Short mmCIF file of C-alpha atoms and ligand atoms in Angstrom, two decimals:
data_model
loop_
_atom_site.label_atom_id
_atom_site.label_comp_id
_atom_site.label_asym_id
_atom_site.label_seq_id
_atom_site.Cartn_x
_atom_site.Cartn_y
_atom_site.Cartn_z
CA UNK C 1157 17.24 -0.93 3.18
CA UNK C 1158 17.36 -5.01 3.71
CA UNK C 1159 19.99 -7.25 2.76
CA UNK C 1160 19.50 -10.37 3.65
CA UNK C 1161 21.73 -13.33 3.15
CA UNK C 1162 20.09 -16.70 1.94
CA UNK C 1163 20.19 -19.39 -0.28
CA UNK C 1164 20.28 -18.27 -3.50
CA UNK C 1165 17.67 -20.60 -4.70
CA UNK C 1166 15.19 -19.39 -1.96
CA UNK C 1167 16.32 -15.57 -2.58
CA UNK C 1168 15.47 -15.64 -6.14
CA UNK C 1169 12.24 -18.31 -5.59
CA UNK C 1170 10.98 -15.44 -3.13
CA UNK C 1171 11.42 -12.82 -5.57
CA UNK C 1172 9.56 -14.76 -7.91
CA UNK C 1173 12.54 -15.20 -10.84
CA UNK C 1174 11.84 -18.57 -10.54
CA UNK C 1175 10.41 -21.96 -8.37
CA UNK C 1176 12.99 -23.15 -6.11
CA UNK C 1177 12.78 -26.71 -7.95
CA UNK C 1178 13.25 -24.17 -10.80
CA UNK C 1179 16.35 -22.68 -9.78
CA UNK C 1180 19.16 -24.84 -11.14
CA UNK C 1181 17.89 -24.75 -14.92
CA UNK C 1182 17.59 -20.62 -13.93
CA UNK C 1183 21.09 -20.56 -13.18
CA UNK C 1184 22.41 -22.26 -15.89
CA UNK C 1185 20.58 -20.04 -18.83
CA UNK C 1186 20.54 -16.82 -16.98
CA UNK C 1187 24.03 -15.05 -15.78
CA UNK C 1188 23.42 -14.54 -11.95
CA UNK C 1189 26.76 -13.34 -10.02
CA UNK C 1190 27.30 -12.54 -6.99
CA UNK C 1191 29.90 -9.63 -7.38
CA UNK C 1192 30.56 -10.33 -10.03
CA UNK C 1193 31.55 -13.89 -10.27
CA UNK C 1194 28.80 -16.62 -11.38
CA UNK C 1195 26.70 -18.80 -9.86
CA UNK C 1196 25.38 -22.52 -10.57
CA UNK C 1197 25.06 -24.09 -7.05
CA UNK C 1198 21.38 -23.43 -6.00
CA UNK C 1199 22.92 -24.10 -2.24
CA UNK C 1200 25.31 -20.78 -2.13
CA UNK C 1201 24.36 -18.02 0.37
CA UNK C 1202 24.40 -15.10 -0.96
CA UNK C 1203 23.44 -11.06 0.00
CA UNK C 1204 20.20 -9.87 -1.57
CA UNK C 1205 22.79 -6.50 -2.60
CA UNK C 1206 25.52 -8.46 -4.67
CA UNK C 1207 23.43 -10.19 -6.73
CA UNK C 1208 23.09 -9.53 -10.16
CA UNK C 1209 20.89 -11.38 -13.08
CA UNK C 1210 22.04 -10.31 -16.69
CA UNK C 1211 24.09 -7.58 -15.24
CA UNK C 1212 20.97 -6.52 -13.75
CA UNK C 1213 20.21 -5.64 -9.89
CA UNK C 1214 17.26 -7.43 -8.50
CA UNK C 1215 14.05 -6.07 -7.84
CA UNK C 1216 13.99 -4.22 -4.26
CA UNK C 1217 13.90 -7.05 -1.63
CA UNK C 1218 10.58 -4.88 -0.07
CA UNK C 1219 8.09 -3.42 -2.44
CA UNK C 1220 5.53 -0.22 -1.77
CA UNK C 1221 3.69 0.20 -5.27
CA UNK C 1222 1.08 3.71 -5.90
CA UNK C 1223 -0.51 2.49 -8.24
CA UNK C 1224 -3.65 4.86 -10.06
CA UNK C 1225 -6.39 2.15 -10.30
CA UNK C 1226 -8.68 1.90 -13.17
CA UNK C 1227 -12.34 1.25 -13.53
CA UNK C 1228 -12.50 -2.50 -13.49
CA UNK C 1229 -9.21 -3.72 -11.45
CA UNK C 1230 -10.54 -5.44 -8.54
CA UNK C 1231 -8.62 -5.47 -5.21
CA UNK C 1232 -8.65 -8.88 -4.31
CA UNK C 1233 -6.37 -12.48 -4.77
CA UNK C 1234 -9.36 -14.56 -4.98
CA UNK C 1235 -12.35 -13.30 -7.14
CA UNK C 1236 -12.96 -14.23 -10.79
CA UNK C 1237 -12.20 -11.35 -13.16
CA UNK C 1238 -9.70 -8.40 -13.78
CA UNK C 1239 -7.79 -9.07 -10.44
CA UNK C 1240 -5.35 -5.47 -9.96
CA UNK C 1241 -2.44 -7.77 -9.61
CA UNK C 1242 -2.84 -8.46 -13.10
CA UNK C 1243 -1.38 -4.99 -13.64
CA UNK C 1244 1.94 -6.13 -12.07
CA UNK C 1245 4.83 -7.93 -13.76
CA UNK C 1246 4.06 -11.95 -14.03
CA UNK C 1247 7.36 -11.82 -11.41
CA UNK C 1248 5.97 -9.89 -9.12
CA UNK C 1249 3.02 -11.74 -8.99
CA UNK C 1250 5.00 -14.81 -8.02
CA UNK C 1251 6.40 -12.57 -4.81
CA UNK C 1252 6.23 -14.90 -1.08
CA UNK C 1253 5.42 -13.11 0.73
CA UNK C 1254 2.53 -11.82 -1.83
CA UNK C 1255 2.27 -8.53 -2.88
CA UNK C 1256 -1.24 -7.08 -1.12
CA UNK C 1257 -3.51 -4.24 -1.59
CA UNK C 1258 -3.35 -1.36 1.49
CA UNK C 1259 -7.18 -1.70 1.64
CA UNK C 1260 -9.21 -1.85 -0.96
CA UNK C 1261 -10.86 0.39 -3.15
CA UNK C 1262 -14.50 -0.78 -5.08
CA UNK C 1263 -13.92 -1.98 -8.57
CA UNK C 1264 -15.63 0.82 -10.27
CA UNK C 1265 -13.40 3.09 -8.49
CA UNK C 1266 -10.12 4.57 -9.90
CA UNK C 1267 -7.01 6.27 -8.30
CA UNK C 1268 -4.50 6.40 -5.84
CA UNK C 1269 -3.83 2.85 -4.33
CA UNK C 1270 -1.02 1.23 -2.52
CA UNK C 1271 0.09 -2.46 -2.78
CA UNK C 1272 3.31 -4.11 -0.62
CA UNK C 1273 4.51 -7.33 0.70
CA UNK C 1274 5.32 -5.83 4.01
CA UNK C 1275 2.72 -7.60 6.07
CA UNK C 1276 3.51 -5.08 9.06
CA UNK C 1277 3.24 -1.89 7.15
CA UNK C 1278 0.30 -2.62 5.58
CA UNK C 1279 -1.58 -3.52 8.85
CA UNK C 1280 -0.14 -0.31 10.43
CA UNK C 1281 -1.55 1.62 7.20
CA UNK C 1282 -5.22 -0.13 7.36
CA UNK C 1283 -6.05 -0.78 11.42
CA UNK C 1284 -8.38 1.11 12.06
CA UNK C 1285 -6.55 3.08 14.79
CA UNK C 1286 -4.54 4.70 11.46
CA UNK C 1287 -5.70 8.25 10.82
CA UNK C 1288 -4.04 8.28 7.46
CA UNK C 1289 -6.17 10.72 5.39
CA UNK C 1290 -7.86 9.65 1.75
CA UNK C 1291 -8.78 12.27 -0.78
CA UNK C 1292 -11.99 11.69 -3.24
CA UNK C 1293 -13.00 13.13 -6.00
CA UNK C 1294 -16.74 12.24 -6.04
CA UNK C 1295 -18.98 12.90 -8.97
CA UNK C 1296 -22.59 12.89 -8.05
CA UNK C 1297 -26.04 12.00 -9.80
CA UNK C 1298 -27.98 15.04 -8.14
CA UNK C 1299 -26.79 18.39 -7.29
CA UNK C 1300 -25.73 18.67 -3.77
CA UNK C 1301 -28.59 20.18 -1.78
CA UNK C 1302 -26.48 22.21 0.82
CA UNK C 1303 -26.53 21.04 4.19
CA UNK C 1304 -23.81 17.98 3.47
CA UNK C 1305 -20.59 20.25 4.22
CA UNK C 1306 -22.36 20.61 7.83
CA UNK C 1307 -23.62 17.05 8.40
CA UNK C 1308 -20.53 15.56 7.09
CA UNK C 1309 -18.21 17.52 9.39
CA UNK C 1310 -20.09 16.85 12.50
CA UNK C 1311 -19.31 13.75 13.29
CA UNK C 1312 -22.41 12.50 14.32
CA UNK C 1313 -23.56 11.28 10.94
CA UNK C 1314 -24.18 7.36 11.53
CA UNK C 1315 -24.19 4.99 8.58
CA UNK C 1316 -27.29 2.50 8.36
CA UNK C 1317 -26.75 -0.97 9.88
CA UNK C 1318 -23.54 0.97 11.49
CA UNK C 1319 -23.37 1.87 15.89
CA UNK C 1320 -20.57 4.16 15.92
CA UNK C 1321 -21.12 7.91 14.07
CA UNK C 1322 -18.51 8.55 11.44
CA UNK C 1323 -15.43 10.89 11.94
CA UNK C 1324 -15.63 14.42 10.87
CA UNK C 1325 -15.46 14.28 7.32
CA UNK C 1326 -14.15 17.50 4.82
CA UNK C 1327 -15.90 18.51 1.85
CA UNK C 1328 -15.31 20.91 -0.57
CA UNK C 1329 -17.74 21.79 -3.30
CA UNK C 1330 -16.18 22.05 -6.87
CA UNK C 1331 -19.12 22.63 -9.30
CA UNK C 1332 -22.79 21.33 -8.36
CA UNK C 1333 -22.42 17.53 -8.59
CA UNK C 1334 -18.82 17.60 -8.04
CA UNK C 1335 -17.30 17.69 -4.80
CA UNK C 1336 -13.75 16.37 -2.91
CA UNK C 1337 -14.21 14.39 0.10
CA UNK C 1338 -11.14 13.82 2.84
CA UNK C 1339 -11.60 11.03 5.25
CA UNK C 1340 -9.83 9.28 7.39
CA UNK C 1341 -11.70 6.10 7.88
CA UNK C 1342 -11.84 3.29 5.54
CA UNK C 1343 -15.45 1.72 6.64
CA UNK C 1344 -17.55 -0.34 3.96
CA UNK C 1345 -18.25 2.05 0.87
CA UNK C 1346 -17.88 4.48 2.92
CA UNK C 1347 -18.03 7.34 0.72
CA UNK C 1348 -20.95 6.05 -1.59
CA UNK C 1349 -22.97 5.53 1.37
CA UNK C 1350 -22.40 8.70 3.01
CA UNK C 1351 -23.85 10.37 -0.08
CA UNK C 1352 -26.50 7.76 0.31
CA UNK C 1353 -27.21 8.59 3.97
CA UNK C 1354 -27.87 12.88 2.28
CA UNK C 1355 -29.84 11.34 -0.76
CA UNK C 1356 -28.00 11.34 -3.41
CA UNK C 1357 -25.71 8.67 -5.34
CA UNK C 1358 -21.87 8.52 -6.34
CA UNK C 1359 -21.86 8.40 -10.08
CA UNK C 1360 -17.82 8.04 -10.07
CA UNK C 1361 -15.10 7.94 -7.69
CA UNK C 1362 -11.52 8.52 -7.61
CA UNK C 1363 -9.47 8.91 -4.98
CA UNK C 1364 -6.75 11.44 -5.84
CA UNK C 1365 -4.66 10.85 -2.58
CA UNK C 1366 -4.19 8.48 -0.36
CA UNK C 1367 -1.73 10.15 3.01
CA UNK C 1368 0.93 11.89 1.65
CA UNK C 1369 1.21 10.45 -2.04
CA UNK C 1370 -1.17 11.26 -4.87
CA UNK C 1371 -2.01 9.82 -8.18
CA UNK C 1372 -0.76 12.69 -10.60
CA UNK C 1373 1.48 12.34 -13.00
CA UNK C 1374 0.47 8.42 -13.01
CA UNK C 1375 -1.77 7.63 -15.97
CA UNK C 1376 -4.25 5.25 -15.11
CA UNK C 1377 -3.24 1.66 -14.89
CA UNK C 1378 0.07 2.50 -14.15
CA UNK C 1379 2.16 2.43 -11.15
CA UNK C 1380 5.52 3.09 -9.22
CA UNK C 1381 7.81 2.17 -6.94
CA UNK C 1382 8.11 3.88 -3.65
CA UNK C 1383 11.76 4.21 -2.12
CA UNK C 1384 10.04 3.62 1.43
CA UNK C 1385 7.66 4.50 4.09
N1 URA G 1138 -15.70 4.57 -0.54
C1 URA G 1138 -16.44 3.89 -1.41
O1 URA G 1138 -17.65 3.94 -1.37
N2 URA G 1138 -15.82 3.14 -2.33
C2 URA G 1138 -14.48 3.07 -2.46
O2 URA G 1138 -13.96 2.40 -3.35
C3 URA G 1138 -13.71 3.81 -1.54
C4 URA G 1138 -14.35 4.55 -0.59
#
């Protein structure tokens, strides 16, 4: 666990409480200690771990969020619309350094996503030397004609417009037009245009895990913290 000792206007401006030109007027209305014993001068040093604001801890210097997506929520800081870090408390959306998907999933896709500020983590969890394995739950327009179990597992199954065959994909068939997918790429749509590339379409997609953490339990549109990775 961190605890690192700065200014407490920079601590709390980094945590998004409030601006660092902010930070004087913050300490004056709202009770921050530092064990126990208050603070006004924006200058004091202080350990992220003795802080408190109303009696309160502060939010976890590093944040890992699973969050279950919903239909809609798009995974990006810079397109119009529904932006997923909407979802997030107004604080946490203030976070430096930000608060970034682990990949992204499509906006009409739901389920298990992660989101953190720590910039190294994140790149560990999306190069694409990570194996980490992602579970779909795909829901298909036509009934799956048989061979896709075998083409998908063989590793040889190149995407169009794409050089390098996929990896060995696992599928399991749950009813006709419903099937879960494991992967352990993260390529371009990669799971809508493998059913593409065996002529058929993804009607819906979730993604019920994403490693070793899965989405139940979490309604959609909500989310939790993670102790650590
Ligand atoms: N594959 C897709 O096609 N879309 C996603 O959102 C995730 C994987």
């Amino acid at each position: 666990m961190q605890n690192s000792y700065k200014r407490v206007d920079a601590h709390l401006s980094s945590l998004g409480y409030c601006s660092r030109s902010e930070a004087k007027k913050f300490l004056k209305i709202f009770r921050v200690c530092v064990n126990g014993v208050r603070v006004f001068d924006t200058n004091k040093k202080v350990y992220h771990n003795d802080v408190t604001i109303n009696e309160k801890v502060l939010d976890p210097e590093s944040l890992i969020i699973l969050m279950n997506k919903p239909s809609g929520a798009i995974c990006s800081h810079d397109d119009k619309g529904s932006l997923i870090y909407s979802i997030l408390p107004d604080r946490w959306q203030r976070r430096n350094p930000k608060i970034s998907t682990i990949g992204r999933l499509d906006g009409d896709t739901t389920g298990a996503i992660l989101l953190t500020d720590d910039g190294v983590l994140n790149h560990r969890l999306t190069s694409p030397k990570s194996d980490v394995s992602k579970l779909y739950k795909v829901t298909l327009f036509n009934p799956i004609r048989g061979d896709e179990e075998e083409i998908f597992a063989s590793g040889t199954l190149l995407l169009s417009g794409e050089k390098k065959p996929l990896l060995p994909a696992k599928m399991k068939i749950i009813s006709e037009t419903v099937v879960h997918l494991e992967i352990s790429e993260g390529r371009y749509h990669q799971v809508k245009r493998m059913f593409g590339a065996v002529g058929n379409k993804v009607v819906a997609l979730h993604r019920v895990g994403f490693g070793k953490y899965n989405v139940e339990g979490i309604e959609l549109g909500e989310y939790k913290i993670l102790d650590s990775q």
